[in-house]
Coordinates of C-alpha atoms and ligand atoms in Angstrom, one line a residue:
M1 CA 3.9 62.9 152.0
R2 CA 5.6 62.3 155.3
T3 CA 9.2 63.5 155.4
I4 CA 11.5 61.3 157.5
I5 CA 14.2 63.5 159.3
E6 CA 17.2 61.6 160.6
K7 CA 20.3 62.9 162.4
V8 CA 23.6 61.3 161.4
N9 CA 27.0 61.6 163.1
K10 CA 29.9 62.3 160.8
N11 CA 32.0 59.8 162.7
E12 CA 29.5 57.0 162.6
L13 CA 28.7 56.5 158.9
N14 CA 27.4 53.6 156.9
T15 CA 24.5 53.3 159.2
E16 CA 20.9 52.1 158.7
I17 CA 20.1 55.7 158.0
I18 CA 22.5 56.0 155.1
K19 CA 21.2 52.7 153.7
E20 CA 17.6 53.9 153.9
A21 CA 18.6 57.1 152.1
G22 CA 20.2 55.0 149.4
R23 CA 17.2 52.8 149.1
I24 CA 14.9 55.8 148.6
L25 CA 17.2 57.4 146.0
K26 CA 17.4 54.1 144.1
E27 CA 13.6 53.8 144.1
G28 CA 13.3 57.3 142.5
G29 CA 12.6 59.3 145.7
L30 CA 14.0 62.6 147.0
V31 CA 16.6 62.8 149.9
A32 CA 18.1 66.1 151.2
F33 CA 21.6 65.7 152.5
P34 CA 24.5 68.0 153.7
T35 CA 27.5 68.9 151.6
E36 CA 30.3 71.2 152.6
T37 CA 28.7 74.1 150.7
V38 CA 24.9 74.0 151.3
Y39 CA 22.3 71.2 151.7
G40 CA 21.4 69.5 148.5
L41 CA 18.1 67.9 147.4
G42 CA 19.1 64.6 145.8
A43 CA 17.6 62.3 143.3
D44 CA 18.9 59.6 141.0
A45 CA 20.4 61.7 138.1
L46 CA 20.1 58.9 135.6
N47 CA 16.4 58.4 136.3
E48 CA 14.6 61.2 134.4
D49 CA 11.4 60.8 136.4
A50 CA 13.3 61.1 139.7
A51 CA 15.1 64.2 138.5
R52 CA 11.8 65.8 137.5
K53 CA 10.5 65.4 141.0
I54 CA 13.1 67.8 142.2
Y55 CA 11.7 70.5 140.0
A56 CA 8.2 70.0 141.4
A57 CA 9.4 70.0 145.1
K58 CA 11.4 73.2 144.6
G59 CA 9.1 75.0 142.3
R60 CA 12.1 75.3 140.0
P61 CA 11.8 76.3 136.3
S62 CA 12.4 73.2 134.2
D63 CA 15.1 75.0 132.0
N64 CA 17.4 75.3 135.1
P65 CA 19.8 72.3 134.9
L66 CA 20.9 70.2 137.9
I67 CA 24.4 69.4 139.1
I68 CA 25.3 65.7 139.2
H69 CA 27.2 64.7 142.3
I70 CA 29.7 61.8 142.1
T71 CA 32.4 60.4 144.4
N72 CA 35.1 59.2 141.9
M73 CA 36.8 59.8 138.6
D74 CA 35.4 56.7 136.9
A75 CA 31.9 58.1 137.4
L76 CA 33.0 61.3 135.7
G77 CA 34.1 59.3 132.6
K78 CA 30.6 57.6 132.4
I79 CA 28.6 60.8 132.3
T80 CA 30.8 63.2 130.3
R81 CA 32.7 63.4 127.0
N82 CA 35.9 65.4 126.2
V83 CA 37.4 65.9 129.6
S84 CA 40.5 68.0 128.9
E85 CA 43.9 67.7 130.5
K86 CA 43.2 71.1 132.2
A87 CA 40.0 69.7 133.7
K88 CA 41.8 66.6 135.0
K89 CA 44.4 68.9 136.6
V90 CA 41.7 71.0 138.3
A91 CA 39.9 67.8 139.4
Q92 CA 43.1 66.5 140.9
H93 CA 43.6 69.6 143.0
Y94 CA 40.1 70.7 143.9
W95 CA 38.1 67.5 143.9
P96 CA 36.6 66.4 146.2
G97 CA 35.6 70.0 147.2
P98 CA 33.4 73.0 146.6
L99 CA 33.8 73.1 142.8
T100 CA 31.5 72.2 139.9
M101 CA 32.7 71.7 136.4
I102 CA 30.7 71.7 133.2
F103 CA 31.5 69.2 130.4
D104 CA 29.8 67.8 127.3
K105 CA 27.3 65.1 128.5
S106 CA 27.4 61.5 127.6
E107 CA 24.3 59.6 126.3
I108 CA 23.4 58.1 129.6
V109 CA 22.6 61.5 131.1
P110 CA 18.9 62.3 130.5
Y111 CA 17.8 65.8 129.3
G112 CA 15.5 65.9 132.2
T113 CA 18.6 66.3 134.4
T114 CA 20.4 68.9 132.2
G115 CA 17.4 71.1 131.5
G116 CA 17.6 70.1 127.8
L117 CA 21.3 71.0 127.5
D118 CA 24.0 68.9 125.8
T119 CA 26.4 69.8 128.7
V120 CA 26.3 68.5 132.3
A121 CA 27.5 70.1 135.5
V122 CA 29.4 67.7 137.8
R123 CA 30.6 68.1 141.4
M124 CA 32.5 65.7 143.7
P125 CA 31.8 66.9 147.3
V126 CA 34.2 66.3 150.2
H127 CA 31.6 66.1 153.0
D128 CA 31.6 62.5 154.4
V129 CA 27.8 62.3 154.7
A130 CA 27.4 63.5 151.1
K131 CA 29.8 60.9 149.9
E132 CA 28.0 58.1 151.7
V133 CA 24.6 59.2 150.5
I134 CA 25.8 59.5 146.9
D135 CA 27.4 56.0 146.9
A136 CA 24.4 54.4 148.6
G137 CA 22.1 56.0 146.1
G138 CA 23.9 54.5 143.1
G139 CA 26.7 57.0 142.5
Y140 CA 25.1 59.7 140.3
I141 CA 23.0 62.1 142.4
A142 CA 21.4 65.2 140.9
A143 CA 21.2 67.8 143.7
P144 CA 20.3 71.5 143.6
S145 CA 20.3 73.4 146.8
A146 CA 17.5 72.1 148.9
N147 CA 15.5 75.3 149.2
T148 CA 12.3 76.4 147.6
S149 CA 13.2 78.2 144.4
G150 CA 13.8 81.9 145.2
R151 CA 14.6 81.4 148.9
P152 CA 18.2 81.4 150.4
S153 CA 20.0 78.1 150.1
P154 CA 19.8 76.0 153.3
T155 CA 22.8 75.7 155.5
T156 CA 21.1 73.6 158.2
A157 CA 18.7 70.7 158.1
Q158 CA 16.2 73.0 159.9
H159 CA 16.3 75.3 156.9
V160 CA 15.6 72.4 154.6
A161 CA 12.7 71.3 156.8
E162 CA 11.2 74.8 156.6
D163 CA 11.0 74.6 152.8
M164 CA 10.7 70.9 152.1
D165 CA 8.8 69.2 155.0
G166 CA 6.0 67.2 153.5
R167 CA 7.4 67.6 149.9
I168 CA 10.3 65.1 150.0
D169 CA 10.9 61.6 151.3
M170 CA 13.8 62.2 153.7
I171 CA 16.2 64.8 155.2
V172 CA 19.6 63.5 156.4
D173 CA 20.6 65.9 159.2
G174 CA 24.4 66.2 159.4
G175 CA 24.5 69.5 161.2
A176 CA 25.4 72.9 159.9
V177 CA 27.5 73.0 156.7
D178 CA 31.1 74.3 156.6
I179 CA 31.2 76.9 153.8
G180 CA 27.7 78.3 153.5
V181 CA 27.7 79.4 149.8
E182 CA 27.3 77.2 146.8
S183 CA 30.2 75.7 144.8
T184 CA 32.2 77.6 142.2
I185 CA 30.9 76.7 138.7
L186 CA 33.6 76.5 136.1
D187 CA 32.7 75.9 132.4
M188 CA 35.3 73.5 130.9
T189 CA 33.6 73.4 127.5
V190 CA 35.3 76.7 126.6
D191 CA 38.9 77.8 126.5
P192 CA 39.9 79.6 128.6
P193 CA 37.6 78.0 131.1
M194 CA 35.0 80.4 132.4
I195 CA 33.6 81.0 136.0
L196 CA 29.8 81.0 135.8
R197 CA 29.3 81.3 139.6
P198 CA 31.9 82.4 142.1
G199 CA 32.5 80.2 145.2
A200 CA 35.1 79.0 147.7
V201 CA 37.5 77.9 144.9
T202 CA 38.4 81.3 143.6
K203 CA 39.6 82.6 140.2
E204 CA 43.0 83.3 141.7
M205 CA 43.3 79.7 142.9
L206 CA 42.3 78.3 139.5
E207 CA 44.6 80.7 137.6
E208 CA 47.6 79.7 139.6
L209 CA 46.9 76.1 138.5
I210 CA 45.9 76.3 134.9
G211 CA 46.5 79.9 133.7
E212 CA 43.9 82.2 132.3
I213 CA 40.3 82.0 133.5
D214 CA 37.4 84.1 132.2
V215 CA 34.5 85.3 134.3
D216 CA 31.0 85.4 132.9
R217 CA 30.5 89.2 132.3
T218 CA 27.0 89.1 133.6
L219 CA 28.3 88.4 137.1
I220 CA 30.3 91.6 137.0
Q221 CA 27.9 93.9 135.1
P222 CA 24.4 93.2 136.2
D223 CA 23.0 95.7 133.8
S224 CA 24.5 93.9 130.8
K225 CA 21.8 92.8 128.4
K226 CA 23.4 89.4 128.1
V227 CA 21.8 86.4 129.7
P228 CA 24.1 84.5 132.3
K229 CA 25.6 81.3 131.0
A230 CA 24.4 79.3 134.0
P231 CA 20.6 79.3 133.5
G232 CA 20.1 79.5 137.3
M233 CA 22.0 82.8 137.7
K234 CA 19.4 84.7 135.7
Y235 CA 16.7 84.2 138.3
R236 CA 16.5 86.6 141.3
H237 CA 17.7 83.9 143.6
Y238 CA 18.5 84.2 147.3
A239 CA 15.7 86.8 147.7
P240 CA 14.7 87.8 151.2
K241 CA 11.2 89.0 151.7
A242 CA 12.3 92.5 152.8
E243 CA 13.9 95.0 150.5
L244 CA 17.7 94.7 151.0
T245 CA 20.1 97.6 150.3
I246 CA 23.9 97.3 150.5
V247 CA 25.7 100.4 151.8
E248 CA 29.2 100.7 150.4
G249 CA 32.1 103.0 151.4
N250 CA 34.3 104.0 154.3
I251 CA 33.1 101.8 157.2
D252 CA 32.6 104.7 159.7
Q253 CA 30.5 106.5 157.1
V254 CA 28.6 103.3 156.3
V255 CA 27.7 102.8 160.0
C256 CA 26.5 106.5 160.2
E257 CA 24.4 106.2 157.0
I258 CA 22.8 102.9 158.1
N259 CA 21.9 104.5 161.4
R260 CA 20.4 107.4 159.6
L261 CA 18.4 105.3 157.1
T262 CA 17.2 103.0 159.9
D263 CA 16.0 105.8 162.1
E264 CA 14.2 107.3 159.1
K265 CA 12.4 104.1 158.3
Q266 CA 11.5 103.3 161.9
K267 CA 10.0 106.7 162.2
E268 CA 7.8 105.9 159.2
G269 CA 6.7 102.8 161.1
Y270 CA 8.7 100.1 159.4
K271 CA 10.7 97.3 160.9
V272 CA 14.3 97.4 159.9
G273 CA 17.1 94.7 160.0
I274 CA 20.8 95.5 159.9
I275 CA 23.6 93.2 158.8
G276 CA 26.7 94.3 160.7
T277 CA 30.0 92.6 161.6
R278 CA 31.7 91.9 164.9
E279 CA 33.7 95.1 164.3
T280 CA 30.6 97.3 164.0
V281 CA 27.5 95.7 165.6
G282 CA 28.0 97.7 168.9
R283 CA 27.7 101.0 166.9
Y284 CA 24.3 100.5 165.5
L285 CA 21.7 102.5 167.4
Y286 CA 18.4 101.2 166.1
G287 CA 16.8 98.2 164.3
D288 CA 17.1 94.4 164.5
V289 CA 21.0 94.2 164.3
K290 CA 22.6 90.9 163.4
C291 CA 26.3 90.0 163.3
I292 CA 27.2 88.2 160.2
G293 CA 30.8 87.4 161.2
T294 CA 34.1 89.1 161.4
R295 CA 36.0 90.9 158.7
E296 CA 39.2 89.3 160.0
D297 CA 37.9 85.9 158.7
E298 CA 35.5 86.3 155.8
A299 CA 34.7 82.6 155.9
T300 CA 32.5 83.3 158.9
I301 CA 30.6 85.8 156.8
A302 CA 29.9 83.3 154.1
G303 CA 28.9 80.8 156.7
N304 CA 26.2 83.0 158.2
L305 CA 24.9 84.8 155.2
Y306 CA 21.9 82.6 154.2
G307 CA 21.0 81.9 157.8
I308 CA 20.7 85.6 158.5
L309 CA 18.6 86.3 155.5
R310 CA 16.2 83.5 156.6
E311 CA 16.1 85.0 160.2
F312 CA 15.1 88.3 158.8
D313 CA 12.3 86.6 156.9
D314 CA 11.1 85.1 160.2
D315 CA 11.4 88.4 162.0
K316 CA 9.2 90.0 159.2
V317 CA 11.4 93.0 158.7
D318 CA 10.4 95.4 155.9
F319 CA 13.9 96.7 155.0
I320 CA 17.4 95.4 155.5
Y321 CA 20.6 97.4 155.3
S322 CA 23.9 95.6 154.9
E323 CA 27.5 96.6 155.0
S324 CA 29.5 95.7 151.9
F325 CA 32.5 93.3 151.7
A326 CA 35.8 93.1 149.9
T327 CA 35.6 91.0 146.7
D328 CA 38.8 89.0 146.9
G329 CA 38.9 85.4 147.9
I330 CA 35.6 84.1 149.2
G331 CA 34.5 87.7 149.2
S332 CA 33.6 87.5 145.5
A333 CA 31.1 84.7 146.3
I334 CA 29.7 86.7 149.3
M335 CA 29.2 89.9 147.3
N336 CA 27.7 88.0 144.3
R337 CA 25.0 86.4 146.5
L338 CA 24.4 89.6 148.5
L339 CA 24.1 91.7 145.4
K340 CA 21.6 89.2 144.0
A341 CA 19.6 89.2 147.2
A342 CA 19.6 93.0 147.0
G343 CA 18.5 93.0 143.4
H344 CA 21.7 95.0 142.9
H345 CA 20.4 97.9 145.1
V346 CA 23.6 99.6 146.4
I347 CA 24.1 103.0 148.0
R348 CA 27.7 104.3 147.5
I349 CA 28.8 107.0 149.9
Ligands
LIG1 O1 27.3 73.9 146.1 C1 26.5 73.5 145.2 O2 26.8 73.6 144.0 C2 25.1 73.0 145.7 C3 25.3 71.7 146.4 C4 24.0 71.1 146.8 O3 26.1 70.9 145.7 N1 24.2 72.9 144.5 C5 23.7 73.9 143.9 O4 22.9 73.6 142.9 O5 24.0 75.1 144.1 P1 21.8 74.6 142.2 O6 21.0 73.8 141.3 O7 21.2 75.4 143.3 O8 22.7 75.5 141.3 C6 23.3 75.0 140.1 C7 23.6 76.0 139.2 C8 22.4 76.7 138.5 O9 22.7 78.1 138.4 C9 22.4 76.1 137.2 O10 21.8 76.9 136.2 C10 23.9 75.8 136.9 O11 24.4 75.4 138.1 N2 24.1 74.7 135.9 C11 23.8 73.4 136.0 N3 24.1 72.7 134.9 C12 24.6 73.6 134.0 C13 25.1 73.5 132.7 N4 25.1 72.4 132.0 N5 25.5 74.7 132.1 C14 25.5 75.9 132.8 N6 25.0 76.0 134.0 C15 24.6 74.9 134.7
LIG2 MG1 20.2 76.9 144.2

């Protein structure tokens, strides 16, 4: 299959390109498009055959349900049942935006989209190109992250092309995304509502609005025997090809330890990558050092995380050492993804 790749300008929407994307989606094809979090791989969510193509293109296990992307509250009513007052309040404040909520599904949502579940994940993105593509495609677009299953989520159209060229009909290139980590997932079918995946809309933000919020224990205790409630969270996602280790502790000691570990591995003949910050990169003595952003603005770290993991794949490093980050605000999403990429391999000093 030939993949059409088209650039769009945020300020010039409703173009022939968007119409073409809509036509492909309505005919049951696959179109990747930017959202504010990561690029999504879209298909008509109400067409079971179209949704199934997503699993094939990504190599995704079929029990891993898809998020349906919408652009308005009427659409939410059509695909869900039992939307609580709390959920409406959250929607009012954080939609459109980087938040997904889980509800009971209505009959029109096929099991091929929900991985056989009676619940459905719904998100209303704020990205202008995403909104246009969703509307052009009929208003209900199933879209997982547009990466091959097990690779870091794509934050540029180039990343999507690396994984999906020749496997999907079209990539709408809207430039680099804003946030860089996937949406927060909030399960509204339980009370108190429960965070199944941390993202840019944080526990603190949600609690301020609707009170108590639970967090899926498996996100906090990786050794827990329990299976995560979001089926996708049980897979070793976001996996770089190299073995990634997070070094945690006082930052001066962390830099020292990473220098020591890198020197040791290089002497054994290995290629080593280092994830440092603007505050520290100048202090690393060996290895392939990359700056992930600044601790003064953790959003920069979220924005660069997946791109850096992909760069290390391209550089074919054998080991990666990363500094650790605070877990408040967007930090909880950064550390959740980084810990998963590391298979929870942490050295505490
Ligand atoms: O930011 C995002 O959410 C991006 C963009 C493209 O919107 N999408 C995304 O989709 O990250 P995906 O498929 O890569 O991750 C969706 C996660 C998976 O872990 C999946 O198991 C979970 O959501 N999920 C979907 N439906 C669910 C449901 N009904 N119950 C529990 N978890 C669900
Ligand atoms: Mg994903």
